[in-house]
Coordinates of C-alpha atoms and ligand atoms in Angstrom, one line a residue:
X1 CA -0.1 0.1 -0.1
X2 CA 1.5 3.4 -1.1
X3 CA 2.5 5.8 2.1
X4 CA -0.1 8.2 3.7
X5 CA 2.7 9.8 5.6
X6 CA 6.5 10.9 5.7
X7 CA 7.9 10.3 9.2
X8 CA 10.6 13.0 10.3
X9 CA 13.2 13.3 13.2
X10 CA 13.4 16.3 14.5
X11 CA 17.1 17.3 16.4
X12 CA 16.3 20.4 18.7
X13 CA 13.2 21.8 20.2
X14 CA 14.3 25.4 21.2
X15 CA 13.2 28.7 19.1
X16 CA 13.2 27.2 15.9
X17 CA 12.1 23.7 16.6
X18 CA 8.9 24.7 18.6
X19 CA 8.1 26.9 15.7
X20 CA 8.7 23.7 13.3
X21 CA 6.2 21.6 15.5
X22 CA 4.0 24.5 15.2
X23 CA 3.8 25.1 11.6
X24 CA 3.2 21.4 10.8
X25 CA 0.4 21.3 13.3
X26 CA -1.2 24.2 12.2
X27 CA -0.8 23.9 8.7
X28 CA -1.3 20.0 8.5
X29 CA -4.2 20.1 5.8
X30 CA -2.4 22.5 3.7
X31 CA 1.2 20.9 3.7
X32 CA -0.6 17.4 2.5
X33 CA -2.8 19.0 0.2
X34 CA 0.7 20.3 -1.6
X35 CA 2.6 16.9 -1.1
X36 CA 0.1 14.3 -0.7
X37 CA 1.2 13.2 2.4
X38 CA 0.9 14.0 6.3
X39 CA 4.1 14.9 7.9
X40 CA 4.6 13.3 11.7
X41 CA 7.2 13.8 13.6
X42 CA 8.4 10.5 15.3
X43 CA 11.1 11.7 17.8
X44 CA 12.5 14.8 19.2
X45 CA 16.1 14.8 20.0
X46 CA 17.2 17.4 22.7
X47 CA 19.9 17.9 25.3
X48 CA 17.7 17.8 28.6
X49 CA 14.7 15.7 28.3
X50 CA 13.5 16.9 32.1
X51 CA 12.9 20.7 30.7
X52 CA 9.4 21.8 30.5
X53 CA 8.3 22.5 27.0
X54 CA 6.0 24.9 25.5
X55 CA 4.3 22.2 23.6
X56 CA 3.8 19.5 26.3
X57 CA 1.5 17.1 23.6
X58 CA 5.2 16.4 22.1
X59 CA 6.8 15.5 25.5
X60 CA 6.4 11.9 25.0
X61 CA 8.2 12.0 21.5
X62 CA 11.2 13.5 23.5
X63 CA 14.8 11.6 23.6
X64 CA 18.3 12.2 24.2
X65 CA 19.5 9.6 22.5
X66 CA 20.7 10.8 18.3
X67 CA 20.5 7.3 17.7
X68 CA 16.8 6.6 18.0
X69 CA 16.1 9.1 15.1
X70 CA 19.4 8.2 13.0
X71 CA 18.9 4.6 13.0
X72 CA 15.1 4.6 12.9
X73 CA 14.6 3.3 9.3
X74 CA 11.0 4.8 9.3
X75 CA 12.6 8.3 9.7
X76 CA 13.3 9.6 6.3
X77 CA 14.1 13.5 6.9
X78 CA 16.3 14.7 9.6
X79 CA 15.6 18.3 10.7
X80 CA 18.3 19.6 12.4
X81 CA 17.9 22.8 14.7
X82 CA 20.3 22.1 17.2
X83 CA 22.8 24.8 16.2
X84 CA 26.6 24.9 16.6
X85 CA 28.8 23.0 14.8
X86 CA 29.5 19.9 16.8
X87 CA 27.6 17.5 17.3
X88 CA 25.3 19.1 14.8
X89 CA 27.9 18.3 11.8
X90 CA 28.3 14.3 12.8
X91 CA 24.4 13.9 13.0
X92 CA 23.7 15.7 9.8
X93 CA 26.6 13.4 8.0
X94 CA 25.2 10.4 9.7
X95 CA 21.5 10.8 8.7
X96 CA 23.0 11.0 5.0
X97 CA 25.3 8.1 5.3
X98 CA 22.0 6.2 6.1
X99 CA 20.1 7.6 3.2
X100 CA 18.1 10.3 5.2
X101 CA 17.1 13.7 3.8
X102 CA 18.4 16.8 5.9
X103 CA 16.8 20.4 6.5
X104 CA 18.8 22.3 8.7
X105 CA 18.9 26.3 9.8
X106 CA 22.8 26.0 10.7
X107 CA 24.4 29.1 8.9
X108 CA 27.3 28.3 11.1
X109 CA 27.9 24.4 10.0
X110 CA 26.9 25.2 5.9
X111 CA 29.3 28.3 5.7
X112 CA 32.3 26.2 7.4
X113 CA 31.4 22.4 6.0
X114 CA 28.7 23.1 3.4
X115 CA 31.0 21.8 0.8
X116 CA 31.5 18.3 2.4
X117 CA 27.7 18.1 3.6
X118 CA 26.6 18.8 -0.1
X119 CA 29.3 16.3 -1.3
X120 CA 28.1 13.5 0.9
X121 CA 24.4 14.1 0.0
X122 CA 25.2 13.9 -3.9
X123 CA 27.0 10.7 -3.3
X124 CA 24.1 9.4 -1.2
X125 CA 21.2 10.5 -3.6
X126 CA 19.8 12.7 -0.9
X127 CA 18.4 16.2 -0.6
X128 CA 20.1 18.9 1.9
X129 CA 18.1 22.5 2.4
X130 CA 19.1 25.2 4.7
X131 CA 16.7 27.9 3.4
X132 CA 16.3 29.4 7.1
X133 CA 20.3 29.9 7.5
X134 CA 20.1 33.2 5.6
X135 CA 17.9 35.9 6.8
X136 CA 15.5 33.7 8.7
X137 CA 11.4 34.1 7.1
X138 CA 12.7 35.4 3.8
X139 CA 13.1 33.0 1.0
X140 CA 16.3 34.0 -0.8
X141 CA 18.3 31.2 -1.4
X142 CA 15.4 29.2 -3.4
X143 CA 15.1 33.1 -5.4
X144 CA 18.7 32.7 -5.7
X145 CA 18.9 29.0 -6.9
X146 CA 15.4 29.1 -9.0
X147 CA 14.5 32.4 -9.5
X148 CA 17.7 34.0 -10.7
X149 CA 18.8 30.7 -12.7
X150 CA 18.4 32.5 -16.0
X151 CA 19.9 35.7 -14.9
X152 CA 23.9 36.4 -14.2
X153 CA 23.7 38.2 -10.5
X154 CA 26.4 41.5 -10.4
X155 CA 25.9 42.4 -6.9
X156 CA 24.2 41.7 -3.7
X157 CA 23.8 43.9 -0.7
X158 CA 22.3 42.4 2.5
X159 CA 21.3 43.6 5.9
X160 CA 21.8 40.2 7.2
X161 CA 22.0 40.2 10.8
X162 CA 19.1 41.4 12.9
X163 CA 20.9 42.4 15.9
X164 CA 23.1 44.6 14.8
X165 CA 20.6 46.7 12.3
X166 CA 18.3 46.7 15.7
X167 CA 21.7 48.4 17.4
X168 CA 22.4 50.7 14.4
X169 CA 19.0 52.1 14.0
X170 CA 18.6 53.0 17.5
X171 CA 21.5 54.7 17.6
X172 CA 20.9 56.8 14.2
X173 CA 17.1 57.5 15.8
X174 CA 18.1 58.5 19.2
X175 CA 21.2 59.8 19.0
X176 CA 22.4 56.7 21.7
X177 CA 25.8 55.4 22.3
X178 CA 27.0 51.9 21.0
X179 CA 27.7 50.5 24.4
X180 CA 24.2 51.9 25.7
X181 CA 22.1 50.5 23.1
X182 CA 24.0 47.0 23.4
X183 CA 23.2 46.9 27.0
X184 CA 19.8 47.2 25.9
X185 CA 19.4 45.1 23.2
X186 CA 20.8 42.2 25.6
X187 CA 18.2 42.9 28.0
X188 CA 15.4 42.6 25.5
X189 CA 16.8 39.4 24.3
X190 CA 17.9 40.3 20.8
X191 CA 22.0 40.4 21.5
X192 CA 23.4 37.3 23.3
X193 CA 25.5 37.9 26.4
X194 CA 28.4 37.4 24.6
X195 CA 27.7 39.3 21.5
X196 CA 30.8 38.8 19.6
X197 CA 29.4 36.7 16.9
X198 CA 26.8 39.3 15.9
X199 CA 28.5 42.8 16.7
X200 CA 32.1 41.7 15.2
X201 CA 30.2 40.9 12.2
X202 CA 31.2 36.8 11.7
X203 CA 27.3 35.9 11.6
X204 CA 26.7 38.1 8.8
X205 CA 30.0 37.3 7.2
X206 CA 28.6 33.2 7.4
X207 CA 25.3 34.6 5.6
X208 CA 27.3 36.4 3.1
X209 CA 29.5 33.1 2.4
X210 CA 26.6 31.2 1.6
X211 CA 24.4 33.8 -0.3
X212 CA 28.0 34.9 -2.4
X213 CA 28.1 30.9 -3.1
X214 CA 24.9 30.2 -4.4
X215 CA 24.5 33.6 -5.9
X216 CA 27.7 33.4 -8.1
X217 CA 27.6 29.7 -8.3
X218 CA 31.4 29.5 -6.9
X219 CA 32.6 27.9 -3.7
X220 CA 33.2 30.8 -1.5
X221 CA 34.8 30.1 2.0
X222 CA 34.1 31.7 5.0
X223 CA 37.7 33.3 5.0
X224 CA 37.3 34.9 1.7
X225 CA 35.0 37.7 3.3
X226 CA 36.7 40.6 4.4
X227 CA 34.8 41.1 8.1
X228 CA 34.5 44.5 10.4
X229 CA 32.0 44.7 12.9
X230 CA 30.1 47.7 14.6
X231 CA 31.8 47.8 17.7
X232 CA 33.8 50.9 16.7
X233 CA 30.8 53.0 14.9
X234 CA 30.3 56.0 16.8
X235 CA 27.1 58.4 17.3
X236 CA 29.5 61.1 15.7
X237 CA 30.1 58.9 12.5
X238 CA 26.1 58.6 12.3
X239 CA 25.4 61.8 13.1
X240 CA 27.8 63.3 10.3
X241 CA 26.7 60.5 8.0
X242 CA 23.2 61.7 8.6
X243 CA 24.1 65.2 7.8
X244 CA 25.6 64.5 4.6
X245 CA 22.4 62.2 3.4
X246 CA 23.6 58.5 4.7
X247 CA 22.4 55.8 7.0
X248 CA 24.9 53.7 8.2
X249 CA 24.3 49.9 8.2
X250 CA 26.4 46.6 8.8
X251 CA 26.0 45.7 5.1
X252 CA 26.9 42.7 3.5
X253 CA 28.2 43.4 -0.1
X254 CA 29.4 40.7 -2.6
X255 CA 30.2 42.2 -6.0
X256 CA 31.3 40.3 -9.3
X257 CA 33.1 42.3 -11.5
X258 CA 33.5 40.2 -15.2
X259 CA 34.5 36.8 -13.0
X260 CA 36.5 38.5 -10.4
X261 CA 34.7 38.7 -7.4
X262 CA 34.6 40.5 -3.5
X263 CA 32.8 39.5 -0.7
X264 CA 32.7 41.9 2.4
X265 CA 30.7 42.8 5.6
X266 CA 31.5 46.0 7.4
X267 CA 29.7 49.3 8.5
X268 CA 28.8 50.9 5.4
X269 CA 27.1 54.5 4.5
X270 CA 24.0 54.0 2.4
X271 CA 22.1 57.2 0.2
X272 CA 18.8 57.8 2.4
X273 CA 17.2 57.2 -0.5
X274 CA 18.5 53.4 -1.2
X275 CA 15.7 51.3 -0.1
X276 CA 18.3 49.7 2.6
X277 CA 18.6 52.8 4.3
X278 CA 15.0 52.0 5.5
X279 CA 15.3 49.0 6.9
X280 CA 15.0 49.4 10.4
X281 CA 15.1 47.3 13.8
X282 CA 15.6 43.4 13.6
X283 CA 14.6 43.4 10.2
X284 CA 17.0 41.6 7.5
X285 CA 16.9 42.5 3.7
X286 CA 18.7 41.5 0.8
X287 CA 19.1 43.5 -2.3
X288 CA 20.1 41.7 -5.6
X289 CA 21.4 43.2 -8.9
X290 CA 21.0 40.8 -12.1
X291 CA 22.3 41.8 -14.9
X292 CA 19.1 41.1 -17.1
X293 CA 16.3 42.2 -14.5
X294 CA 18.1 44.8 -12.8
X295 CA 17.2 46.0 -9.2
X296 CA 15.1 43.6 -6.9
X297 CA 14.8 43.5 -3.0
X298 CA 13.8 40.9 -0.5
X299 CA 12.6 42.1 3.0
X300 CA 11.2 40.5 6.2
X301 CA 12.0 38.9 9.5
X302 CA 15.4 37.5 9.8
X303 CA 14.8 35.7 12.8
X304 CA 12.3 34.3 15.1
X305 CA 10.4 31.3 16.3
X306 CA 7.8 31.0 13.3
X307 CA 9.4 33.1 10.4
X308 CA 12.2 30.8 10.4
X309 CA 10.1 27.6 11.0
X310 CA 8.4 28.6 8.0
X311 CA 11.8 28.5 5.9
X312 CA 12.6 25.1 7.4
X313 CA 9.1 23.5 7.0
X314 CA 9.0 25.1 3.3
X315 CA 12.4 22.9 3.0
X316 CA 10.7 20.0 4.2
X317 CA 7.8 20.3 1.6
X318 CA 10.5 20.6 -1.2
X319 CA 11.9 17.0 -0.2
X320 CA 8.6 15.5 0.1
X321 CA 7.6 16.8 -3.3
X322 CA 11.0 15.7 -4.8
X323 CA 10.3 12.2 -3.2
X324 CA 7.0 12.0 -5.0
X325 CA 8.6 13.3 -8.2
X326 CA 12.1 10.4 -7.6
X327 CA 14.2 13.7 -8.0
X328 CA 15.7 13.9 -4.2
X329 CA 19.5 14.6 -4.1
X330 CA 19.5 16.7 -7.5
X331 CA 17.8 20.1 -5.9
X332 CA 20.4 22.7 -5.2
X333 CA 23.1 23.5 -7.9
X334 CA 26.6 22.7 -6.8
X335 CA 28.9 25.5 -7.2
X336 CA 30.1 25.3 -11.2
X337 CA 32.3 28.3 -11.7
X338 CA 35.9 28.8 -10.4
X339 CA 36.5 31.3 -7.8
X340 CA 38.2 34.2 -8.6
X341 CA 39.0 37.2 -5.9
X342 CA 39.8 40.4 -6.7
X343 CA 43.0 41.7 -5.5
X344 CA 42.4 45.1 -3.0
X345 CA 43.3 47.6 -6.0
X346 CA 40.5 46.1 -7.9
X347 CA 37.9 46.5 -5.1
X348 CA 36.3 50.0 -5.9
X349 CA 33.9 52.1 -3.8
X350 CA 33.6 55.7 -2.1
X351 CA 34.9 56.6 1.2
X352 CA 33.7 58.3 4.2
X353 CA 36.8 59.6 6.3
X354 CA 36.8 61.4 9.5
X355 CA 39.8 62.7 10.7
X356 CA 41.0 65.2 13.4
X357 CA 44.4 67.2 12.5
X358 CA 46.0 70.7 13.7
X359 CA 43.9 73.9 13.1
X360 CA 46.6 75.3 11.0
X361 CA 46.8 77.3 7.8
X362 CA 47.1 74.7 4.7
X363 CA 46.2 71.7 6.6
X364 CA 43.5 70.8 4.7
X365 CA 45.2 71.8 1.2
X366 CA 48.0 69.1 2.6
X367 CA 45.0 66.2 3.3
X368 CA 43.5 67.0 -0.3
X369 CA 47.0 66.7 -2.0
X370 CA 47.4 63.6 -0.2
X371 CA 44.3 62.2 -1.5
X372 CA 44.6 63.7 -5.2
X373 CA 48.2 61.9 -5.6
X374 CA 46.4 58.7 -4.9
X375 CA 43.5 60.0 -8.1
X376 CA 40.8 60.1 -5.1
X377 CA 38.9 63.3 -5.7
X378 CA 36.3 64.7 -3.2
X379 CA 32.2 64.6 -3.2
X380 CA 31.8 66.3 0.2
X381 CA 33.3 68.2 2.9
X382 CA 32.3 69.3 6.5
X383 CA 35.0 71.2 8.4
X384 CA 34.2 71.9 12.3
X385 CA 36.1 73.4 15.4
X386 CA 37.4 70.4 17.6
X387 CA 38.8 70.2 21.2
X388 CA 38.0 73.7 22.2
X389 CA 39.1 74.8 18.7
X390 CA 42.8 73.9 19.3
X391 CA 42.2 71.1 16.3
X392 CA 39.9 70.7 13.6
X393 CA 37.5 67.9 12.7
X394 CA 37.6 67.2 8.6
X395 CA 34.6 64.9 7.4
X396 CA 34.9 64.0 3.7
X397 CA 33.0 61.6 1.3
X398 CA 35.5 60.6 -1.5
X399 CA 34.6 59.9 -4.9
X400 CA 35.4 56.2 -6.2
X401 CA 38.8 55.2 -4.8
X402 CA 40.6 51.7 -4.9
X403 CA 40.9 50.0 -1.4
X404 CA 44.3 49.7 -2.0
X405 CA 44.8 53.2 -2.5
X406 CA 42.6 54.4 0.6
X407 CA 44.6 51.7 2.7
X408 CA 47.8 53.7 1.6
X409 CA 46.3 57.2 2.3
X410 CA 45.2 56.2 5.7
X411 CA 48.6 54.7 6.4
X412 CA 50.3 57.8 5.5
X413 CA 47.5 59.8 7.4
X414 CA 48.8 58.2 10.8
X415 CA 52.5 59.3 10.3
X416 CA 51.5 62.9 9.3
X417 CA 52.4 65.5 12.4
X418 CA 49.5 67.2 11.2
X419 CA 46.8 64.4 11.5
X420 CA 46.2 63.7 15.3
X421 CA 44.1 60.9 14.9
X422 CA 41.9 59.3 11.7
X423 CA 38.5 58.7 13.6
X424 CA 37.0 56.3 11.2
X425 CA 37.0 55.5 7.6
X426 CA 33.8 53.3 5.8
X427 CA 32.6 52.1 2.7
X428 CA 30.0 54.1 0.8
X429 CA 27.6 52.0 -1.1
X430 CA 24.4 52.2 -2.9
X431 CA 24.7 55.3 -5.4
X432 CA 25.8 53.3 -8.5
X433 CA 24.2 49.7 -9.7
Ligands
NAP501 P1 18.0 27.0 20.7 O1 16.6 27.7 21.0 O2 19.0 27.0 21.7 O3 17.6 25.5 20.5 C1 18.5 24.6 20.5 C2 18.1 23.0 20.9 O4 18.9 22.1 20.4 C3 17.5 22.8 22.1 O5 16.1 22.3 22.1 C4 18.4 22.2 22.8 O6 17.8 21.3 23.9 C5 19.1 21.2 21.4 N1 20.5 20.7 21.8 C6 21.5 21.8 21.8 N2 22.5 20.8 22.1 C7 22.1 19.8 22.0 C8 22.9 18.7 22.1 N3 24.3 18.4 22.0 N4 21.7 17.1 21.4 C9 20.8 17.4 21.3 N5 20.0 18.5 21.5 C10 20.5 19.4 21.7 O7 18.4 27.6 19.3 P2 17.6 28.3 18.0 O8 17.3 29.4 18.4 O9 16.3 27.0 18.3 O10 18.5 27.7 16.8 C11 18.8 26.4 16.0 C12 19.3 26.9 15.0 O11 18.6 27.8 14.1 C13 20.6 27.2 14.8 O12 21.5 26.7 13.9 C14 20.5 28.9 14.6 O13 21.8 29.6 13.9 C15 19.2 28.5 13.4 N6 18.6 30.0 13.7 C16 18.0 30.6 14.6 C17 17.3 31.4 14.4 C18 16.3 31.8 15.5 O14 15.5 33.2 15.7 N7 16.1 31.8 16.7 C19 17.0 32.2 13.0 C20 17.7 31.8 11.9 C21 18.5 30.3 12.3 P3 17.2 21.9 25.0 O15 16.0 22.2 25.0 O16 17.2 20.1 25.9 O17 18.2 22.4 26.1
HSE502 N1 21.7 36.4 15.5 C1 20.9 36.4 14.5 C2 20.7 38.0 14.2 C3 20.0 35.6 14.5 O1 20.8 39.0 15.0 O2 20.5 38.1 13.1 C4 19.3 34.8 13.2 O3 20.5 34.4 12.2

C-alpha cells in the first residue's frame, strides 16, 4: 500500500524547533494538499529531557539518544535545529550516510562545512536544504537558485544580521551610544550575553559566504569574506553620515566584475534614498542586482520562532515533493564556476573619512593633495572646530577609490604630524548599480 505519511526526526526543540512543530501542526492540511502526504514527527532530540516544553503534547516524543532518530529506518528526513558545529555536523553526516534527507537552519555549519555536507548528500542521492540559515523567514536562497537561474547576478547587498541592525537603528534614531544600545538589546534578548559573533560581523559573514556561493555559483569560503563589525561605530559617525545624506548599516556586500568577486561585511554608508537605508530594527533585507532583471529587493524578518520555522518547513515540503517525483538529491546546484577573488586594487568604492587635524593654515590643502596623489577626489567635505578650537575635524565623502589606494592614504595619514587621529573610514555603497 502506498504511504500516507512521511516521518521526520526533529533534532532540537528550542526556538526554531518549537516553531517547526507549531507550523506542521497548524498547517497540516495545507501541507498534505501540497505534498500528498501527512508529515509526522516521530521523535525529537533534545539535550535535557527533563526541561518543561511549550508544547506539552510532544513531550512523549522527546529523547536524548540521537541513534533513536538516526537508526530508525522509518524516519526519512532529519530536521537539524540544534545549532553550532558539533555534534550537529556528525548527526547530519550520519543521517546522509543512512540515506536520510536533511533540512537545517545552521548557517555556522553550512558556511564552514557546507561543501563536505553537500558532497555527501550528492553521493547518497539525498536532499540537503538550508533556507532558514540566511535571513530567517525571507526565502532568499531558493530565489537565488531558482528565481535567478536565468540571470547573472552582479551584486548582492544584505542587511543579514538583525541584532546589529537593531543597534544601528537605535543609535541613528535616538543619537545613543553603541554600548548603551548594546546593553538594551541584551536586556530585550535580541543580543546574546556574548555578542561577539553578531557585533563583530562574523554571523553576517557566514550568511554572506552562503549567499555568494549560491548567487555567483562559486565555492566561497568564510575566509574569503573581509569582515569588520560595528563596535567602533560612534554616534558622531552616524550624526555626520546623516548630515551628509546617509545612514550607516552593517552591510554585507558581494560584487562581481567580469569573473572577479569580492565579498565583505562592514559598516557602510548607504544613501537615505536607497531602500536598504529604511530597513530598520531587527528586520533583514537582501538587495540583488541581476544583469538582466536589474534591481530587486527581498525584505522581512531575519529570525524568530515562526518566521524561521516557515523556511524550515518549506524546505521539508520540497523534500517531500522531490520524493514524489523521484528527484531527491538533484535539487540545489553545486557551485560550478572557478573562484577568482579580486585584489584590493580592484575593489572600488566611495569612502567616508573622519579625521582630526591641527587647525593650521594649509592643513586642508595637504590632506586634499595626499588624496589627489592617489587619484582620489572629494565629493563632500565638512570642517568643524574640535577640542575647543585647538584642532579641526574634517569629514569627507570621496569619489571612487580602490581599497589599496585608500589603505595607502590611511597609512600615510597615521604618520603625518598634522593628523592627530584617523577617527573612522567606512565604505559608501548604494549610489551606483
Ligand atoms: P535554541 O533555542 O538554543 O535550541 C537549541 C535546541 O537544540 C534545544 O532544544 C536544545 O535542547 C537542543 N540541543 C542543543 N545541543 C544539543 C545536543 N548536543 N544534543 C541534542 N540536542 C541539543 O536554538 P534556536 O534559536 O532554535 O536555533 C537553532 C538553529 O537555528 C541554529 O543553527 C540557529 O543559528 C538557527 N537559526 C535560528 C534563528 C532564530 O531566530 N532563533 C533564526 C535563523 C536560524 P534543550 O532544549 O534540551 O536545551
Ligand atoms: N543572531 C542572528 C541575528 C539570528 O541577529 O540576525 C538570526 O540568524
